[in-house]
Amino acid sequence: MAKTIFNTSEKSNFILNMTEEQYSKLASRGLIASMLLVPLFTIIPEVTDKASYAFSAGGLAVGGVICMILALIGMMKKYIGKGAVIPVIAMGALVLWGVISLINGYDLNISMYGYHNRGEGLLAILFYFGFFTTAAAVKRETAVKTLINGIVAVGILNSAVSLIQIFITNKHYQFVSVDDEAMAASGLSMSPIFLAMVLTLALAAALIGFVTSESKKRRILFICSAALFSFVIMFTYTIVGICGLVFSAAAAIAAVFALKAPKSRLVSVLAAAVPAALAVVLVYAGAIGNITSYRTYDGRIAWWADAYMRASASGNFNSDIINIDDPVDVYTYMNEKTVDIIQKNPLTGTGPEQLAFPQVRKVNDLTEIEDIMTANDGIFDKDYNEYLYTAATRGIPSLIALVLALVPALLIGYKSMRKRKSAEAFTAFVLTLSGVLMFFISCSSIAYAPIFWAAAGTACAAIEKPKKKEATEKSANKSVKAEKEAAEKPAKKNTKAEKKA
C-alpha cells in the first residue's frame, strides 16, 4: 500500500512513494537540464548587447534550484551510499565556510551572486553542492548512461556555435591581441579556456562511448561528435585544450584494454588526431583570420580578451612585468601573486569572486566597479589554478573541504570502476580525474562546473542493479514452465494408455 501523510492523496505524496529507479531517471534528466541551461541562456548575451553575461547565471540558478530539490529528495530517501557521505559532507562544508567568507568579503553583493560577468558567488557554490549530491544519489546504471549522453550533447551545442565563431562571426575573441585575428572559439562557455575544459569532458565521454557501445548508431554518433570536438578544441588556442585532447585519446586507449573492447576501436584515436591536425593545417594555410602559424594564446585570452575586454573584471596586463605571450610566465606570475594574497588572509580569503579587490591601487572618483577594475593595470580576477584560487577567495578551510570532496570521489570512482567493470563507471572515473587534473592549470566557471560536479557525483554513486525484478521474472517463468510440464505429463500417460487399449 502506498504511503501518505495526514490522509492526503497518493499523488500528492509522490516523493514518499518514489522508487530508486524513478528517482534515478528524474535525477539524470534534472542534471542534463542543468548542464544545458547555462549555455542556452548564454545565447542571449552572445547575440545581443542588450543583455550581459549575468543572464547566463540565470540558467545556473534555474538548474541549481531543480537539483537542490532533487538533492533533498535523495537525502530524504537515503539514496546516498555510505562511501559518498564524506565527499557530500565536504561539499556542504564548502558552502558553509563560503558563508563565513562572504561575511568577511569586500563586497557582500558580489560575494553572494558573483561578479556580474562571471556569476560564481556563494549561490553558485550552493548549486554545485546540489549537482554533486543529486548525482551521488543516483542508483541505476541507465541513469549514468543518460547523463553521459547529456555531456556529449552539451559538447555538440557548444561546438555548433563555435563553428560560427571560427568561420563566420566572432563577438569577443576575433582578436586575441590588437594585431592577431585568430577567431578563437568560446562556444557558449564565455571563454576559450572554459570551452576547452567543457570539450575535454565531452570528448572523453564521446571517445569512451564509441569504444564501449554495442549499438552501431551510437558509435557513429559518438565518433562524429569526437571528431567535431577535437577540431573545435584546437581553435581555443589553449594549453588546456591540447592537454585535454591528449588525455581524452589516452582514456580511449585505456578503455579498449580495460573493458576488453575490440582492438579495431583504437581507430577512435585517429578520430581525435586527424580533425585536430586539420585545424592546425587550416591556420598555417592562412584560412583563419590573419594568422599563419599555430600557437597557444593562454595569457592574452585569460588576461586581455576575457577578463579585461569581455568581463571588465581586471585591468590590462603590464608588459614590463610579464611576457603575455609566454603562458608559463603568465600563470607563474598569477600563482605567485595569489599565494601572496592567501598569506595575507588565509582563514576567510577575499570573499567569493573578489581576487582582484586586494590588488586595486587607485579608485579616484570612479563609482562603477567595472571602471575601477579596468583602470588598474596589472591586476587579474582569476588565477588559473582552482586550488589556489579557492584558498585565496574563500580561505584555506575551503581548500581543505574541496580536497576532501575530490580525493574521496576519485577513490570511490576507481573502486567502483574496478568492481562494476562497466563503460559508465569507467567514464565517470575518467571525467572526475580529468577535472581534478585540469584544476591545476585552469579554474571553475558556471559553464563547466555543472558538468564536472555531476560527473564527480556520479563517480561516488552506489549503483545497484535491479536484481529483485529480474529474479522475480525468472522464478515466475520457471513456475509457469513447471506447471506446463506437469499438465503435459498426465496427458502423455493417457495417450499411451489409449494406444494400448
Coordinates of C-alpha atoms in Angstrom, one line a residue:
M1 CA 0.0 0.0 0.0
A2 CA 1.3 3.5 -0.9
K3 CA 2.5 5.8 1.9
T4 CA 0.7 9.0 2.6
I5 CA 0.9 11.8 5.1
F6 CA -2.1 13.3 7.0
N7 CA -4.6 11.2 4.9
T8 CA -3.6 13.1 1.7
S9 CA -3.8 11.6 -1.7
E10 CA -1.3 9.2 -3.1
K11 CA -0.4 11.5 -6.0
S12 CA 0.4 14.4 -3.6
N13 CA 2.9 12.1 -1.8
F14 CA 4.9 11.0 -4.9
I15 CA 8.2 11.7 -3.1
L16 CA 7.4 9.1 -0.4
N17 CA 6.4 6.5 -3.0
M18 CA 9.2 7.3 -5.4
T19 CA 11.3 4.2 -6.2
E20 CA 15.1 4.2 -6.8
E21 CA 14.6 3.7 -10.5
Q22 CA 12.1 6.6 -10.7
Y23 CA 14.5 8.9 -8.8
S24 CA 17.5 7.9 -10.9
K25 CA 15.5 8.7 -14.1
L26 CA 14.3 12.0 -12.7
A27 CA 17.8 13.0 -11.4
S28 CA 19.6 12.2 -14.6
R29 CA 17.1 14.4 -16.5
G30 CA 17.4 17.2 -14.0
L31 CA 21.2 17.1 -14.2
I32 CA 21.1 17.2 -18.0
A33 CA 18.8 20.2 -17.9
S34 CA 21.1 22.0 -15.5
M35 CA 24.1 21.4 -17.8
L36 CA 22.3 22.7 -20.8
L37 CA 20.6 25.7 -19.2
V38 CA 23.8 27.8 -18.8
P39 CA 24.8 27.5 -22.5
L40 CA 21.2 28.0 -23.6
F41 CA 20.9 31.2 -21.5
T42 CA 24.3 32.4 -22.8
I43 CA 22.8 32.5 -26.4
I44 CA 21.1 35.8 -25.4
P45 CA 24.2 37.8 -24.5
E46 CA 26.1 36.2 -27.4
V47 CA 23.6 37.6 -30.0
T48 CA 22.7 40.9 -28.4
D49 CA 24.4 43.7 -26.4
K50 CA 21.2 44.4 -24.5
A51 CA 21.9 41.5 -22.1
S52 CA 25.1 41.0 -20.1
Y53 CA 26.5 37.6 -19.1
A54 CA 24.8 37.9 -15.8
F55 CA 21.9 36.5 -17.9
S56 CA 23.9 33.2 -18.1
A57 CA 23.9 33.0 -14.3
G58 CA 20.1 32.8 -14.6
G59 CA 20.4 29.5 -16.3
L60 CA 22.6 28.3 -13.5
A61 CA 20.0 29.4 -10.9
V62 CA 17.2 27.6 -12.6
G63 CA 19.2 24.4 -12.9
G64 CA 20.6 24.8 -9.4
V65 CA 17.1 25.1 -7.9
I66 CA 16.0 21.9 -9.7
C67 CA 19.0 20.0 -8.5
M68 CA 18.8 21.3 -4.9
I69 CA 15.2 19.9 -4.7
L70 CA 16.4 16.6 -6.2
A71 CA 19.3 16.5 -3.7
L72 CA 17.0 17.0 -0.8
I73 CA 14.8 14.1 -2.1
G74 CA 17.9 11.9 -2.4
M75 CA 18.9 12.6 1.1
M76 CA 15.4 12.1 2.5
K77 CA 15.1 8.8 0.7
K78 CA 18.6 7.8 1.9
Y79 CA 19.8 7.1 -1.6
I80 CA 23.3 8.4 -1.0
G81 CA 25.7 5.4 -0.3
K82 CA 27.9 5.2 2.7
G83 CA 31.0 5.8 0.6
A84 CA 29.7 9.1 -0.6
V85 CA 29.0 10.5 2.8
I86 CA 32.4 12.1 3.3
P87 CA 32.5 14.0 -0.1
V88 CA 28.9 15.1 0.3
I89 CA 29.7 16.5 3.8
A90 CA 32.8 18.1 2.4
M91 CA 30.8 19.8 -0.3
G92 CA 28.4 21.0 2.5
A93 CA 31.4 22.4 4.4
L94 CA 32.5 24.2 1.3
V95 CA 29.1 26.0 1.2
L96 CA 29.1 26.7 5.0
W97 CA 32.6 28.2 5.0
G98 CA 31.6 30.2 2.0
V99 CA 29.1 32.0 4.2
I100 CA 31.9 33.0 6.6
S101 CA 34.0 34.1 3.6
L102 CA 31.0 36.1 2.3
I103 CA 30.6 38.0 5.6
N104 CA 34.2 38.9 5.6
G105 CA 34.5 39.8 1.9
Y106 CA 34.9 43.2 0.3
D107 CA 31.5 43.3 -1.3
L108 CA 28.6 41.3 0.0
N109 CA 26.6 41.5 -3.2
I110 CA 29.4 40.1 -5.3
S111 CA 30.1 37.5 -2.6
M112 CA 26.5 36.3 -2.9
Y113 CA 25.8 36.5 -6.6
G114 CA 29.3 36.6 -8.1
Y115 CA 30.9 39.3 -10.4
H116 CA 28.2 40.1 -12.9
N117 CA 30.0 38.7 -15.9
R118 CA 31.2 35.6 -14.0
G119 CA 28.4 34.6 -11.7
E120 CA 30.4 32.3 -9.3
G121 CA 29.4 33.6 -5.9
L122 CA 28.1 31.7 -2.9
L123 CA 24.9 30.8 -4.6
A124 CA 26.8 29.1 -7.4
I125 CA 28.8 27.0 -4.8
L126 CA 25.4 26.0 -3.2
F127 CA 24.1 24.9 -6.6
Y128 CA 27.3 22.9 -7.2
F129 CA 26.5 21.1 -3.9
G130 CA 23.1 20.3 -5.4
F131 CA 24.6 18.9 -8.7
F132 CA 27.1 16.7 -6.8
T133 CA 24.6 15.4 -4.3
T134 CA 21.9 14.7 -6.8
A135 CA 24.4 12.7 -9.0
A136 CA 25.7 10.9 -5.9
A137 CA 22.2 9.7 -5.1
V138 CA 21.6 8.0 -8.5
K139 CA 21.1 4.3 -8.2
R140 CA 20.8 3.0 -11.7
E141 CA 23.4 2.4 -14.5
T142 CA 20.9 3.6 -17.1
A143 CA 20.7 7.0 -15.4
V144 CA 24.5 7.3 -15.6
K145 CA 24.3 6.4 -19.3
T146 CA 21.7 9.1 -19.9
L147 CA 23.9 11.6 -18.0
I148 CA 26.9 10.8 -20.2
N149 CA 24.7 11.3 -23.3
G150 CA 23.9 14.7 -21.9
I151 CA 27.5 15.7 -21.5
V152 CA 28.1 14.8 -25.2
A153 CA 25.0 16.9 -26.1
V154 CA 26.5 20.0 -24.2
G155 CA 29.7 19.5 -26.3
I156 CA 27.7 19.4 -29.5
L157 CA 25.8 22.6 -28.7
N158 CA 29.0 24.5 -27.8
S159 CA 30.8 23.2 -30.9
A160 CA 28.0 24.1 -33.2
V161 CA 28.2 27.8 -32.0
S162 CA 32.0 27.6 -32.1
L163 CA 32.0 26.8 -35.8
I164 CA 30.1 30.0 -36.4
Q165 CA 32.7 31.9 -34.3
I166 CA 35.6 30.3 -36.2
F167 CA 34.4 30.8 -39.8
I168 CA 31.7 33.5 -39.8
T169 CA 31.5 36.0 -36.9
N170 CA 33.1 36.2 -33.5
K171 CA 31.8 38.7 -30.9
H172 CA 34.6 38.7 -28.3
Y173 CA 37.5 36.6 -29.5
Q174 CA 38.0 37.6 -33.1
F175 CA 41.2 39.3 -32.0
V176 CA 43.3 37.7 -29.2
S177 CA 45.5 40.8 -29.3
V178 CA 45.4 44.1 -31.1
D179 CA 47.1 42.5 -34.2
D180 CA 46.3 38.8 -34.1
E181 CA 42.9 37.9 -35.7
A182 CA 42.7 34.3 -34.6
M183 CA 38.9 33.8 -34.4
A184 CA 39.2 31.9 -31.1
A185 CA 36.2 29.8 -30.2
S186 CA 34.4 30.2 -26.9
G187 CA 31.2 28.5 -27.9
L188 CA 28.6 29.2 -25.2
S189 CA 31.1 28.9 -22.4
M190 CA 32.1 32.6 -22.4
S191 CA 35.9 32.0 -22.7
P192 CA 38.0 29.8 -25.0
I193 CA 39.7 28.4 -21.8
F194 CA 36.3 27.4 -20.3
L195 CA 35.3 25.9 -23.7
A196 CA 38.4 23.8 -23.7
M197 CA 37.5 22.5 -20.3
V198 CA 33.9 21.6 -21.4
L199 CA 35.1 20.0 -24.6
T200 CA 37.7 17.9 -22.7
L201 CA 34.9 16.2 -20.7
A202 CA 32.7 15.9 -23.8
L203 CA 35.5 14.5 -25.9
A204 CA 36.5 11.9 -23.3
A205 CA 32.9 10.8 -22.9
A206 CA 32.4 10.5 -26.7
L207 CA 35.6 8.5 -27.3
I208 CA 34.9 6.1 -24.5
G209 CA 31.3 5.8 -25.7
F210 CA 32.5 4.9 -29.2
V211 CA 34.9 2.3 -27.8
T212 CA 32.4 0.6 -25.5
S213 CA 29.0 0.9 -27.2
E214 CA 27.3 -2.1 -28.7
S215 CA 24.9 0.0 -30.8
K216 CA 26.2 0.9 -34.3
K217 CA 24.1 4.1 -34.3
R218 CA 25.5 5.3 -31.0
R219 CA 29.1 4.5 -32.2
I220 CA 28.5 6.6 -35.3
L221 CA 27.1 9.5 -33.3
F222 CA 30.0 9.3 -30.8
I223 CA 32.8 9.1 -33.3
C224 CA 31.3 12.1 -35.3
S225 CA 30.9 14.1 -32.1
A226 CA 34.5 13.3 -31.1
A227 CA 35.8 14.5 -34.5
L228 CA 33.9 17.7 -34.1
F229 CA 35.1 18.3 -30.5
S230 CA 38.8 17.7 -31.4
F231 CA 38.6 20.1 -34.3
V232 CA 37.0 22.8 -32.3
I233 CA 39.2 22.4 -29.2
M234 CA 42.2 23.3 -31.2
F235 CA 40.7 26.7 -32.0
T236 CA 40.6 27.6 -28.3
Y237 CA 44.4 28.1 -28.7
T238 CA 45.0 26.9 -25.1
I239 CA 47.2 24.6 -23.2
V240 CA 44.2 23.1 -21.5
G241 CA 42.7 22.3 -24.9
I242 CA 45.8 20.4 -26.1
C243 CA 46.2 18.6 -22.8
G244 CA 42.5 17.7 -22.9
L245 CA 42.9 16.3 -26.4
V246 CA 45.8 14.1 -25.4
F247 CA 44.1 13.0 -22.1
S248 CA 40.9 12.0 -24.0
A249 CA 42.8 10.0 -26.6
A250 CA 44.7 8.2 -23.8
A251 CA 41.4 7.5 -22.0
A252 CA 40.0 5.9 -25.2
I253 CA 43.1 3.6 -25.5
A254 CA 42.8 2.7 -21.8
A255 CA 39.1 1.9 -22.3
V256 CA 39.9 -0.6 -25.1
F257 CA 42.1 -2.7 -22.9
A258 CA 40.4 -2.2 -19.5
L259 CA 37.0 -3.1 -20.8
K260 CA 38.2 -5.6 -23.4
A261 CA 36.7 -3.8 -26.4
P262 CA 37.6 -4.9 -29.9
K263 CA 41.1 -3.6 -30.9
S264 CA 39.7 -2.2 -34.1
R265 CA 38.1 0.6 -32.0
L266 CA 41.5 2.1 -31.4
V267 CA 40.6 3.9 -34.5
S268 CA 39.0 6.4 -32.1
V269 CA 42.4 7.9 -31.6
L270 CA 42.5 8.9 -35.3
A271 CA 39.1 10.4 -34.9
A272 CA 40.7 12.8 -32.4
A273 CA 44.0 13.3 -34.0
V274 CA 43.0 13.9 -37.7
P275 CA 40.5 16.7 -37.1
A276 CA 42.9 18.4 -34.7
A277 CA 45.7 18.2 -37.3
L278 CA 43.2 19.6 -39.9
A279 CA 42.6 22.6 -37.6
V280 CA 46.3 23.3 -37.4
V281 CA 46.7 23.0 -41.2
L282 CA 43.9 25.5 -41.8
V283 CA 45.7 28.0 -39.6
Y284 CA 49.1 27.5 -41.3
A285 CA 47.3 27.8 -44.7
G286 CA 46.1 31.3 -43.7
A287 CA 42.4 30.2 -43.9
I288 CA 41.6 31.6 -40.4
G289 CA 41.8 35.3 -39.7
N290 CA 45.2 36.9 -40.4
I291 CA 47.5 34.4 -38.7
T292 CA 49.7 31.9 -40.5
S293 CA 51.2 29.9 -37.6
Y294 CA 49.6 28.0 -34.8
R295 CA 50.4 28.6 -31.1
T296 CA 48.7 29.0 -27.8
Y297 CA 47.4 32.4 -26.6
D298 CA 46.5 31.5 -23.0
G299 CA 47.9 34.7 -21.5
R300 CA 46.3 37.0 -24.0
I301 CA 42.9 35.2 -23.8
A302 CA 42.8 34.9 -20.0
W303 CA 44.0 38.3 -19.1
W304 CA 43.2 40.6 -22.0
A305 CA 40.4 39.2 -24.2
D306 CA 38.3 37.6 -21.5
A307 CA 39.0 39.4 -18.1
Y308 CA 39.8 42.9 -19.4
M309 CA 37.8 43.2 -22.7
R310 CA 34.8 41.0 -22.2
A311 CA 34.1 40.8 -18.4
S312 CA 35.7 44.2 -17.3
A313 CA 36.8 42.2 -14.3
S314 CA 40.5 43.1 -14.4
G315 CA 43.0 45.7 -15.5
N316 CA 45.2 45.4 -18.6
F317 CA 48.4 43.4 -18.3
N318 CA 51.7 45.2 -17.7
S319 CA 54.1 44.1 -20.4
D320 CA 57.1 45.4 -18.3
I321 CA 56.4 42.8 -15.7
I322 CA 55.2 39.7 -17.6
N323 CA 55.6 38.2 -21.1
I324 CA 52.0 37.9 -22.1
D325 CA 52.9 35.5 -24.9
D326 CA 54.5 33.0 -22.6
P327 CA 51.8 31.0 -20.8
V328 CA 54.2 29.7 -18.2
D329 CA 55.3 33.2 -17.3
V330 CA 51.7 34.4 -17.1
Y331 CA 50.5 31.5 -15.0
T332 CA 53.6 31.6 -12.7
Y333 CA 53.1 35.3 -12.1
M334 CA 49.4 34.8 -11.3
N335 CA 50.1 31.8 -8.9
E336 CA 52.8 33.8 -7.0
K337 CA 50.6 36.8 -6.6
T338 CA 47.7 34.6 -5.4
V339 CA 49.9 32.9 -2.9
D340 CA 50.8 36.4 -1.5
I341 CA 47.0 37.1 -1.2
I342 CA 46.5 33.8 0.6
Q343 CA 49.2 34.7 3.1
K344 CA 47.5 38.0 4.0
N345 CA 44.1 36.4 4.7
P346 CA 44.4 32.6 5.0
L347 CA 41.3 32.0 7.0
T348 CA 38.4 33.6 5.1
G349 CA 40.0 34.8 1.9
T350 CA 39.0 37.9 -0.1
G351 CA 35.4 36.7 -0.5
P352 CA 33.9 34.7 -3.4
E353 CA 35.0 36.1 -6.8
Q354 CA 36.9 39.0 -5.3
L355 CA 40.5 38.1 -6.1
A356 CA 41.1 41.4 -7.8
F357 CA 39.9 43.5 -5.0
P358 CA 43.1 43.5 -2.8
Q359 CA 45.2 44.3 -5.9
V360 CA 43.3 47.6 -6.6
R361 CA 45.6 50.6 -6.0
K362 CA 43.6 53.5 -7.3
V363 CA 39.9 54.4 -7.3
N364 CA 39.9 58.1 -8.0
D365 CA 36.4 59.4 -8.5
L366 CA 35.2 56.2 -10.2
T367 CA 31.9 54.6 -8.9
E368 CA 31.2 51.7 -11.2
I369 CA 33.1 48.5 -10.3
E370 CA 33.9 47.8 -13.9
D371 CA 35.6 51.2 -14.3
I372 CA 37.6 50.7 -11.2
M373 CA 38.9 47.3 -12.3
T374 CA 39.8 48.3 -15.8
A375 CA 41.5 51.4 -14.6
N376 CA 44.0 49.4 -12.5
D377 CA 46.7 47.9 -14.9
G378 CA 48.4 44.7 -13.8
I379 CA 45.5 43.2 -11.7
F380 CA 43.7 40.0 -12.5
D381 CA 40.5 38.4 -11.2
K382 CA 41.1 34.7 -11.9
D383 CA 44.0 32.5 -11.0
Y384 CA 44.2 29.6 -13.4
N385 CA 44.8 27.1 -10.6
E386 CA 41.4 26.3 -8.9
Y387 CA 43.1 25.1 -5.7
L388 CA 45.0 28.3 -5.1
Y389 CA 42.0 30.4 -6.3
T390 CA 39.7 28.7 -3.7
A391 CA 42.2 29.3 -0.9
A392 CA 42.6 32.9 -1.9
T393 CA 39.0 33.8 -2.3
R394 CA 37.3 31.6 0.3
G395 CA 40.2 30.6 2.7
I396 CA 42.3 27.6 3.3
P397 CA 39.4 25.8 5.1
S398 CA 37.5 25.9 1.8
L399 CA 40.6 24.4 0.0
I400 CA 40.6 21.6 2.6
A401 CA 36.9 21.0 2.0
L402 CA 37.5 20.9 -1.8
V403 CA 40.2 18.3 -1.5
L404 CA 38.1 16.2 0.9
A405 CA 35.4 16.2 -1.7
L406 CA 37.6 15.5 -4.7
V407 CA 40.0 12.9 -3.4
P408 CA 37.3 10.5 -2.0
A409 CA 35.3 11.0 -5.2
L410 CA 38.4 9.8 -7.2
L411 CA 39.0 6.8 -4.9
I412 CA 35.3 5.8 -4.8
G413 CA 35.1 6.2 -8.6
Y414 CA 38.2 4.0 -9.1
K415 CA 36.9 1.2 -6.8
S416 CA 33.5 1.4 -8.5
M417 CA 35.2 1.1 -11.9
R418 CA 37.1 -2.0 -10.8
K419 CA 34.1 -3.6 -9.2
R420 CA 31.4 -2.9 -11.9
K421 CA 33.7 -3.0 -14.9
S422 CA 31.1 -1.1 -17.0
A423 CA 31.5 1.7 -19.5
E424 CA 29.5 4.1 -17.3
A425 CA 31.7 3.5 -14.2
F426 CA 34.9 3.9 -16.3
T427 CA 33.6 7.2 -17.9
A428 CA 32.6 8.6 -14.5
F429 CA 36.0 8.0 -13.1
V430 CA 37.9 9.3 -16.1
L431 CA 35.8 12.5 -16.2
T432 CA 36.4 13.1 -12.5
L433 CA 40.1 12.5 -12.9
S434 CA 40.2 14.9 -15.9
G435 CA 38.5 17.7 -13.8
V436 CA 40.8 17.2 -10.8
L437 CA 43.9 17.5 -13.1
M438 CA 42.5 20.4 -15.1
F439 CA 42.0 22.4 -11.9
F440 CA 45.8 22.6 -11.6
I441 CA 46.0 24.6 -14.9
S442 CA 42.6 26.2 -15.1
C443 CA 39.7 27.4 -12.9
S444 CA 36.0 26.8 -12.4
S445 CA 33.2 28.6 -14.3
I446 CA 29.5 28.4 -14.4
A447 CA 29.6 26.8 -17.9
Y448 CA 31.9 24.0 -16.8
A449 CA 31.1 23.3 -13.1
P450 CA 27.6 21.8 -13.6
I451 CA 29.1 19.1 -15.9
F452 CA 32.1 18.4 -13.7
W453 CA 30.3 18.2 -10.4
A454 CA 27.6 16.0 -12.0
A455 CA 30.3 13.6 -13.2
A456 CA 32.2 13.7 -9.9
G457 CA 28.9 12.9 -8.0
T458 CA 28.2 10.0 -10.4
A459 CA 31.6 8.5 -9.6
C460 CA 30.5 8.4 -5.9
A461 CA 27.1 6.9 -6.7
A462 CA 26.2 3.5 -5.2
I463 CA 24.9 1.9 -8.4
E464 CA 22.6 -1.0 -7.8
K465 CA 21.3 -3.5 -10.4
P466 CA 17.6 -4.2 -10.3
K467 CA 18.2 -7.9 -9.3
K468 CA 14.9 -8.4 -7.5
K469 CA 12.8 -7.7 -10.5
E470 CA 14.9 -10.0 -12.7
A471 CA 14.8 -12.7 -10.1
T472 CA 11.0 -12.4 -9.8
E473 CA 10.6 -12.7 -13.5
K474 CA 12.9 -15.7 -13.7
S475 CA 11.1 -17.5 -10.9
A476 CA 7.7 -16.7 -12.5
N477 CA 8.9 -18.1 -15.8
K478 CA 10.2 -21.3 -14.1
S479 CA 6.9 -21.8 -12.3
V480 CA 4.9 -21.3 -15.5
K481 CA 7.2 -23.8 -17.2
A482 CA 6.8 -26.3 -14.4
E483 CA 3.0 -26.0 -14.5
K484 CA 3.1 -26.6 -18.2
E485 CA 5.2 -29.7 -17.9
A486 CA 3.1 -31.0 -15.0
A487 CA 0.0 -30.6 -17.2
E488 CA 1.6 -32.3 -20.1
K489 CA 2.7 -35.4 -18.3
P490 CA -0.8 -36.8 -17.5
A491 CA -1.9 -36.1 -21.0
K492 CA 1.1 -38.1 -22.3
K493 CA 0.2 -41.0 -20.0
N494 CA -3.4 -41.0 -21.1
T495 CA -2.3 -41.1 -24.7
K496 CA -0.2 -44.2 -24.1
A497 CA -3.0 -45.9 -22.3
E498 CA -5.4 -45.3 -25.1
K499 CA -2.9 -46.7 -27.6
K500 CA -2.6 -49.9 -25.6
A501 CA -6.3 -50.3 -25.4

